[in-house]
Amino acid sequence: MECPEEKPIIYTMENKPIVTCAGDQALFTSLYTTLAQQLPREPMEWRRTYGRAPKMIHLEANFVQFKEELLPKEGNKALLTFPFLHIYWTDCCDTEAYKGSVKEDMLRWQNSLRTHGSADWVIIVVENNETKKKNKTNILPRSSIIDKIRSDFCNKQNDRCVVLSEPLKDSSRSQESWSALLLKLRTLLLMSFTKNLGRFEDDMRTLREKRTQPGWSFCDYFMVQEELAFVFEMLQQFEDALVQYDELDALFTQYVLNFGAGDTANWLGSFCAPVRCWNGLLLRRPIDMEKRDLIQRGEASLLDLRSYLFSRQCTLLIFLQRPWEVTQRALELLHNCVQELRLLEVSVLEGALDCWVFLSCLEVLHRIEGCCDQAQLAANCSHTVGLWAYATDKLKSLGELCGLVSEKGPTSEDLNKTVDLLAGLGDERPETVNSLQSPYKKLKEALSSVEAFERHYLELSHAAMEMYQAISRMRSARLVGKSLAEFYMRKGDPERAESFLQEALKCYVSEGWSLPLTHTRKQIAQCQRLLNRTEDYLQTSALLAGDENLSSEEREHFCQEILNFASKSGDQAQKVTLSMGVFAHLTRLQFHPSTASVHSGADLQVELVLRCLMPVSVHLQQLVASIHFDIEQTSGTLGRSKGSQRLTNPGIVEFTQTTNSPSSNGTPALELDEIYDRSPTDNSLNSTGVICKNTHLLIRRHNSSSPSETPNGASPLTMKEEAQMLKVHDVTLHPGINSIKLKVPSVDPGTYTLRQLCVTLGQVQFILPHVYPSVQYEVYSQEPQLTVEPLEEPLLAGLPQFVQFTLLTGHYTVKKGDALQLSNSESMPILPSATCSARICNTAGELVGEQVLSIQSSEKVTSISLPPAAPYHSLMFQLQVLCLIPTGAERPPNERLTNGEVRHRPRSYSHPDTPMTAIDQRMSIDCPWSIYSTLLALTFYIPFKTKHSLLSAGNRKYVQVCLQNVSDEDFKLEEVKLLEKEDSSLQLLCLNNKTQQTLCSKHSLFCLWEVRWSDELPSSLHCLFSAHFSPLNHELSGSKPFHYSFQLDRVTTLYSVRAEILPPAGESHCRCGLLCALEVHITRLTDAAEGEVIEESKSETEAPKTTKLMYEVADSSSNWAVCGRSSGMVLMPLSPNATHKVQIEVMPLFAGHLPFPRIQVLKYLPHSAAPNIQPDPDSCVENDSLSLLDKSLDDQADTASIRSRGSVHSVGSSSDPAAPSSHQQRALNMPRLEPFSPGQVFNHSLTQQVLVLPTSDDHIMEVNAT
């Protein structure tokens, strides 16, 4: 028996998965509507293989009656006709009926499925109450029938038998039954999809892996993978379906590229056949069955395959609501197809590809317009404008090919080409027959006549330009405009063409595109020549003559055009003025001398360096430079203040091309770099491109009214008449760099600015309207200036130092007999010198002469005779001065200078930049050119810092002086002495062994003297420290003295303090943690001293004089704990050897040799005593005064501890003694404490230590043995 002929499958978008239904067809028919509606309502999660992400899908099914012919035959890979599930319907509840007919029918159904290998089936048993009522006699319970079916057919798959109870009733039981049935059907369908699609994908993958074997066909594989795409589309998984077509696209593209590289495939031969039809894309059908049949038979051409593949991709993208991706892919497809045809060397009629591209562009645009409204199209024109421009370009190519652009119209040969092209289009497709604006009709009409072609071409061009302008793609809009200009030039309309070319030129100039700029200028020059615009044509010709992108022949041609016009004889009115930037560039300007600043009457030249852009040498009649004189700066004297301004006008000015080019608008040049994309696996080159590194500076919107290169859009060039005009005649400029020297005026003082340049070439003038950056030179008239500067920094006081006098003569002429009168100063004498010469230099710093100076000194004035010197010269000489170091003694009365002014004594102060003390020395100089004295200052630095201190050891006294070298020099010290200036009975015994000492930089020297007296130690000492010093590394005639005066007050020792720590009873030594007794003995050593506060006696009888002392015991090192009262008041008699004993309990906190706690004795001043605040200029810290009420941080802490222990004594303090307040007055009226001066209290136990033993000698040591 012959197999019935298979019917062709109609692939439409209504395809659904096939589900066969066997058994009771009437029962299924009654339930079909409900089943078909309820099945796709709930989504199901579809988990796919190979780790792909799960998706939620709605399942639909095409329920058909079961036939054995529907079962898949071996080798059939059509998934759309594959039944994914088989259902058997029955409502049998009668045992006899089940055994008689139903069971046998089920058995035949299952055997058929088993024979064809179909394992996806389910049996549905429907239970109705009406059926039970009709067959009550033979009815068995439902469970019995179901059990029999499951035991006969579903032994291992009990879930393959489902019960549907009362399906036609609206009850909860019926709804639950329906829900269970629908869930089971969806689950079985998904299982079948997963299994069958997985098997199909494995077979497809196996087939793809065989592509290197002989006999493999891409068309066969295409049909297989497209079947998978159909299934995904049937399941409404459009993204997955699109992936299948993209993979086919990539696979075919790779084969074409390999073919171009020499790797051929046999099946590609069918795609290399000549192209016979170029009717464009067809996107109005879901599936183009004609082209699919050609692919299936292996008869499709390259354009057929690409057209069909893109139509399927377009359909899926529209279903995915991504219409703008269609336009992007379409543009790539059209460009790639042209390249693929060239790679495969396919024979194509000239113009056929242009027709195919034009029709395809319009077809894509019409398809997008069909699924989007006008608002969406307008908002997304950036995606479609590429197709509009591509269609315009191809229509222009067709017009040029068919002779529709020329002025004379098409020839007979052009008409034959048109007929051949229209024949390849074939008949119009049925889908577009009724459309008046179909691509087929547009192309046919455009090629039919010159007028129709112009109308369609202009319509497309203007539409593309408007879209480009709407999305701010001005470059592309100008490119379309340039194409329009070429069209108008071919039509003989240069006026319209020039407007488009000028717009394109503005874009290229502003963005710096060199080659398009040159090409556009050539086209503009052609238009201007045809329109007889002489000035514009000469301007453009000059630009082209200097354009290095052109060949030498072309440049010489345009240069000759200028020379021909310049050589014409005519009146002045026919002269043409052009910009100099098109003829030559000013690259550098240099003044001689290079300072660009000269005095009045000096010679000054300016050198202009011009780079001629012309390809041949050009003879100029003259070159003129206009100079502007600024009269506002001529008033006054241009002295030192103008010297700083002259530094801003350098003698050499470099000009870049952008500063004087008329085509420049400040836009930076392109910075391009190459980029390469390489494969990470084998480092092979995938793609290459060019990237712009300064896009942020270039891609910005420019004003459409930017100045043009031509004089049409700019202000007319004129040469302003100035009072100063520099001219040079008969100059020849050669191609490249040329140097021209001009002599500039320098008579009147002021500022001169170079404004304009002009070169004259016959009837043509080239003008540089503005010289930028500004070029200025200065002519000055300067007053004489006298400065004094040290030769070496810093100047050290106490040592001879050289200083340099510099006289800038300015406009003054130093005559013979002129002298400088310097006022002498006792603190800084000028040292005499046997030879002192003056050097005379000109403005360039060159030595002109040298002469010995005559220096005469008197008591008050030093006169320096000056040698003769010309104006604007410098005169320099050196003098040696000595700044005396002040001793700190009383100052003598002020002196007066020679001009009657009071000479102020130099005051020393601390400089923030150096540790040395600075002294400013001022000198007054009378100059012959002025009636006023010139005051100059020099800063000297004292190399030493000195401080003193008083040391005591019982009744013995010592004076220590610290000399610190704060300079960078090393010194040698000699004759170090200390003298007492008032009391000659005192003896200061020097304890320093060495007579000579070396004091290095940043080091200190300590000197010690013991004070010895015979009768009585005075209350104050007036000392004078002296030493002779000289630099260690410099040879001087002798050492220089250094003196330091200071005074020591209250040097007598009034009290001695002795302390003793007694161990606890029964202990020979102190122990840690046990209380010990601290006995303090305070002994008065002298009688009442001057200034001591004596306690008033309340009794009438005469009592001994006493004073109050405050003692305090504290330990800042935390070695001792003071138990009980740590401070108290002592009433001390003012008689020698009077002793007061105090006992305090202390506890050692640590074992070892511990220092004694700190014991401090303070004066107690009652509220009636006046504050004893006296400045002490000779304190222990340098020469600064120290207030007796000031306390250290430790003293403040001790005072706080006294107050915290409830002491009845109060301490008063003030924040600002210079401005007392009411609070301060109250504090001064309260009792207060005052420390003794250094040396008045001697503590014998200050450095004494006591042995403290631990509490126990038992030591426990833990040992862990393992």
PDB file of C-alpha atoms in Angstrom, residues 353-490:
ATOM      1  CA  LEU A 353      22.719  46.652  -6.348  1.00  0.00           C
ATOM      2  CA  ASP A 354      21.739  50.308  -6.181  1.00  0.00           C
ATOM      3  CA  CYS A 355      18.180  49.351  -7.125  1.00  0.00           C
ATOM      4  CA  TRP A 356      18.128  46.566  -4.535  1.00  0.00           C
ATOM      5  CA  VAL A 357      19.457  48.848  -1.783  1.00  0.00           C
ATOM      6  CA  PHE A 358      17.058  51.661  -2.676  1.00  0.00           C
ATOM      7  CA  LEU A 359      14.016  49.362  -2.672  1.00  0.00           C
ATOM      8  CA  SER A 360      15.142  47.675   0.541  1.00  0.00           C
ATOM      9  CA  CYS A 361      15.631  51.003   2.362  1.00  0.00           C
ATOM     10  CA  LEU A 362      12.151  52.203   1.444  1.00  0.00           C
ATOM     11  CA  GLU A 363      10.623  48.813   2.274  1.00  0.00           C
ATOM     12  CA  VAL A 364      12.125  48.894   5.784  1.00  0.00           C
ATOM     13  CA  LEU A 365      10.964  52.477   6.296  1.00  0.00           C
ATOM     14  CA  HIS A 366       7.411  51.617   5.162  1.00  0.00           C
ATOM     15  CA  ARG A 367       7.372  48.584   7.449  1.00  0.00           C
ATOM     16  CA  ILE A 368       8.416  50.731  10.420  1.00  0.00           C
ATOM     17  CA  GLU A 369       5.846  53.370   9.534  1.00  0.00           C
ATOM     18  CA  GLY A 370       3.181  50.648   9.553  1.00  0.00           C
ATOM     19  CA  CYS A 371       3.823  49.724  13.202  1.00  0.00           C
ATOM     20  CA  CYS A 372       4.591  53.188  14.656  1.00  0.00           C
ATOM     21  CA  ASP A 373       2.664  56.429  14.745  1.00  0.00           C
ATOM     22  CA  GLN A 374       3.976  59.765  13.531  1.00  0.00           C
ATOM     23  CA  ALA A 375       4.972  60.961  17.007  1.00  0.00           C
ATOM     24  CA  GLN A 376       7.158  57.907  17.536  1.00  0.00           C
ATOM     25  CA  LEU A 377       8.700  58.285  14.086  1.00  0.00           C
ATOM     26  CA  ALA A 378       9.538  61.933  14.751  1.00  0.00           C
ATOM     27  CA  ALA A 379      11.031  61.172  18.165  1.00  0.00           C
ATOM     28  CA  ASN A 380      13.164  58.307  16.833  1.00  0.00           C
ATOM     29  CA  CYS A 381      14.271  59.714  13.515  1.00  0.00           C
ATOM     30  CA  SER A 382      17.878  59.118  14.602  1.00  0.00           C
ATOM     31  CA  HIS A 383      17.287  55.407  13.883  1.00  0.00           C
ATOM     32  CA  THR A 384      15.764  55.906  10.428  1.00  0.00           C
ATOM     33  CA  VAL A 385      17.815  58.778   9.052  1.00  0.00           C
ATOM     34  CA  GLY A 386      20.604  56.422   7.999  1.00  0.00           C
ATOM     35  CA  LEU A 387      18.250  54.575   5.686  1.00  0.00           C
ATOM     36  CA  TRP A 388      16.950  57.850   4.233  1.00  0.00           C
ATOM     37  CA  ALA A 389      20.497  59.011   3.496  1.00  0.00           C
ATOM     38  CA  TYR A 390      21.516  55.620   2.043  1.00  0.00           C
ATOM     39  CA  ALA A 391      18.467  55.577  -0.232  1.00  0.00           C
ATOM     40  CA  THR A 392      19.287  59.142  -1.347  1.00  0.00           C
ATOM     41  CA  ASP A 393      22.850  58.192  -2.168  1.00  0.00           C
ATOM     42  CA  LYS A 394      21.789  55.151  -4.186  1.00  0.00           C
ATOM     43  CA  LEU A 395      19.140  57.108  -6.079  1.00  0.00           C
ATOM     44  CA  LYS A 396      21.805  59.682  -6.993  1.00  0.00           C
ATOM     45  CA  SER A 397      24.071  56.878  -8.267  1.00  0.00           C
ATOM     46  CA  LEU A 398      21.217  55.518 -10.376  1.00  0.00           C
ATOM     47  CA  GLY A 399      20.557  58.993 -11.766  1.00  0.00           C
ATOM     48  CA  GLU A 400      24.187  59.460 -12.740  1.00  0.00           C
ATOM     49  CA  LEU A 401      24.232  55.971 -14.312  1.00  0.00           C
ATOM     50  CA  CYS A 402      21.068  56.544 -16.311  1.00  0.00           C
ATOM     51  CA  GLY A 403      22.003  60.066 -17.468  1.00  0.00           C
ATOM     52  CA  LEU A 404      19.295  61.820 -15.445  1.00  0.00           C
ATOM     53  CA  VAL A 405      21.665  64.334 -13.787  1.00  0.00           C
ATOM     54  CA  SER A 406      23.482  65.821 -16.776  1.00  0.00           C
ATOM     55  CA  GLU A 407      22.367  69.036 -18.421  1.00  0.00           C
ATOM     56  CA  LYS A 408      21.704  67.322 -21.781  1.00  0.00           C
ATOM     57  CA  GLY A 409      19.552  64.511 -20.452  1.00  0.00           C
ATOM     58  CA  PRO A 410      19.848  60.714 -20.964  1.00  0.00           C
ATOM     59  CA  THR A 411      21.276  59.228 -24.150  1.00  0.00           C
ATOM     60  CA  SER A 412      20.097  56.087 -25.929  1.00  0.00           C
ATOM     61  CA  GLU A 413      22.707  54.049 -24.080  1.00  0.00           C
ATOM     62  CA  ASP A 414      21.434  55.447 -20.798  1.00  0.00           C
ATOM     63  CA  LEU A 415      17.881  54.473 -21.770  1.00  0.00           C
ATOM     64  CA  ASN A 416      18.981  50.907 -22.481  1.00  0.00           C
ATOM     65  CA  LYS A 417      20.558  50.732 -19.030  1.00  0.00           C
ATOM     66  CA  THR A 418      17.337  51.976 -17.507  1.00  0.00           C
ATOM     67  CA  VAL A 419      15.309  49.283 -19.316  1.00  0.00           C
ATOM     68  CA  ASP A 420      17.668  46.558 -18.123  1.00  0.00           C
ATOM     69  CA  LEU A 421      17.451  47.751 -14.536  1.00  0.00           C
ATOM     70  CA  LEU A 422      13.652  47.923 -14.587  1.00  0.00           C
ATOM     71  CA  ALA A 423      13.471  44.447 -16.087  1.00  0.00           C
ATOM     72  CA  GLY A 424      15.375  43.023 -13.112  1.00  0.00           C
ATOM     73  CA  LEU A 425      12.737  44.381 -10.770  1.00  0.00           C
ATOM     74  CA  GLY A 426      10.112  41.988 -12.139  1.00  0.00           C
ATOM     75  CA  ASP A 427       6.429  42.454 -11.490  1.00  0.00           C
ATOM     76  CA  GLU A 428       5.213  44.359  -8.496  1.00  0.00           C
ATOM     77  CA  ARG A 429       4.309  42.214  -5.511  1.00  0.00           C
ATOM     78  CA  PRO A 430       0.640  41.737  -4.702  1.00  0.00           C
ATOM     79  CA  GLU A 431       1.056  43.321  -1.277  1.00  0.00           C
ATOM     80  CA  THR A 432       2.038  46.707  -2.788  1.00  0.00           C
ATOM     81  CA  VAL A 433      -0.073  46.804  -5.953  1.00  0.00           C
ATOM     82  CA  ASN A 434      -2.710  49.045  -4.375  1.00  0.00           C
ATOM     83  CA  SER A 435      -0.178  51.313  -2.636  1.00  0.00           C
ATOM     84  CA  LEU A 436       0.482  54.611  -4.400  1.00  0.00           C
ATOM     85  CA  GLN A 437       3.778  55.208  -2.551  1.00  0.00           C
ATOM     86  CA  SER A 438       5.289  51.761  -2.840  1.00  0.00           C
ATOM     87  CA  PRO A 439       9.076  51.549  -3.333  1.00  0.00           C
ATOM     88  CA  TYR A 440       8.543  49.799  -6.651  1.00  0.00           C
ATOM     89  CA  LYS A 441       6.430  52.658  -8.027  1.00  0.00           C
ATOM     90  CA  LYS A 442       8.808  55.323  -6.677  1.00  0.00           C
ATOM     91  CA  LEU A 443      11.868  53.781  -8.305  1.00  0.00           C
ATOM     92  CA  LYS A 444      10.103  53.166 -11.598  1.00  0.00           C
ATOM     93  CA  GLU A 445       8.778  56.723 -11.672  1.00  0.00           C
ATOM     94  CA  ALA A 446      12.158  58.253 -10.687  1.00  0.00           C
ATOM     95  CA  LEU A 447      13.929  56.477 -13.549  1.00  0.00           C
ATOM     96  CA  SER A 448      11.269  57.381 -16.084  1.00  0.00           C
ATOM     97  CA  SER A 449      12.138  61.089 -16.597  1.00  0.00           C
ATOM     98  CA  VAL A 450      14.569  63.830 -15.570  1.00  0.00           C
ATOM     99  CA  GLU A 451      11.886  65.887 -13.829  1.00  0.00           C
ATOM    100  CA  ALA A 452      10.570  62.923 -11.834  1.00  0.00           C
ATOM    101  CA  PHE A 453      14.087  61.968 -10.810  1.00  0.00           C
ATOM    102  CA  GLU A 454      14.871  65.515  -9.628  1.00  0.00           C
ATOM    103  CA  ARG A 455      11.638  65.678  -7.655  1.00  0.00           C
ATOM    104  CA  HIS A 456      12.230  62.361  -5.885  1.00  0.00           C
ATOM    105  CA  TYR A 457      15.924  63.038  -5.283  1.00  0.00           C
ATOM    106  CA  LEU A 458      15.339  66.482  -3.798  1.00  0.00           C
ATOM    107  CA  GLU A 459      12.510  65.135  -1.668  1.00  0.00           C
ATOM    108  CA  LEU A 460      14.732  62.409  -0.195  1.00  0.00           C
ATOM    109  CA  SER A 461      17.736  64.739   0.231  1.00  0.00           C
ATOM    110  CA  HIS A 462      15.814  67.432   2.070  1.00  0.00           C
ATOM    111  CA  ALA A 463      14.104  64.824   4.255  1.00  0.00           C
ATOM    112  CA  ALA A 464      17.491  63.354   5.225  1.00  0.00           C
ATOM    113  CA  MET A 465      18.969  66.817   5.903  1.00  0.00           C
ATOM    114  CA  GLU A 466      16.051  67.830   8.118  1.00  0.00           C
ATOM    115  CA  MET A 467      16.327  64.631  10.120  1.00  0.00           C
ATOM    116  CA  TYR A 468      20.083  65.048  10.584  1.00  0.00           C
ATOM    117  CA  GLN A 469      19.578  68.632  11.728  1.00  0.00           C
ATOM    118  CA  ALA A 470      16.796  67.605  14.106  1.00  0.00           C
ATOM    119  CA  ILE A 471      19.114  65.170  15.887  1.00  0.00           C
ATOM    120  CA  SER A 472      22.087  67.604  15.794  1.00  0.00           C
ATOM    121  CA  ARG A 473      24.173  65.504  13.428  1.00  0.00           C
ATOM    122  CA  MET A 474      25.380  68.540  11.574  1.00  0.00           C
ATOM    123  CA  ARG A 475      28.320  66.836   9.859  1.00  0.00           C
ATOM    124  CA  SER A 476      26.046  64.302   8.195  1.00  0.00           C
ATOM    125  CA  ALA A 477      23.602  67.045   7.219  1.00  0.00           C
ATOM    126  CA  ARG A 478      26.442  68.982   5.603  1.00  0.00           C
ATOM    127  CA  LEU A 479      27.519  65.837   3.774  1.00  0.00           C
ATOM    128  CA  VAL A 480      24.058  65.455   2.279  1.00  0.00           C
ATOM    129  CA  GLY A 481      24.138  69.144   1.400  1.00  0.00           C
ATOM    130  CA  LYS A 482      27.467  68.669  -0.325  1.00  0.00           C
ATOM    131  CA  SER A 483      25.938  65.875  -2.382  1.00  0.00           C
ATOM    132  CA  LEU A 484      23.143  68.253  -3.305  1.00  0.00           C
ATOM    133  CA  ALA A 485      25.759  70.824  -4.350  1.00  0.00           C
ATOM    134  CA  GLU A 486      27.363  68.295  -6.691  1.00  0.00           C
ATOM    135  CA  PHE A 487      23.898  67.605  -8.130  1.00  0.00           C
ATOM    136  CA  TYR A 488      23.308  71.319  -8.793  1.00  0.00           C
ATOM    137  CA  MET A 489      26.768  71.679 -10.332  1.00  0.00           C
ATOM    138  CA  ARG A 490      25.952  68.880 -12.755  1.00  0.00           C
TER     139      ARG A 490
END
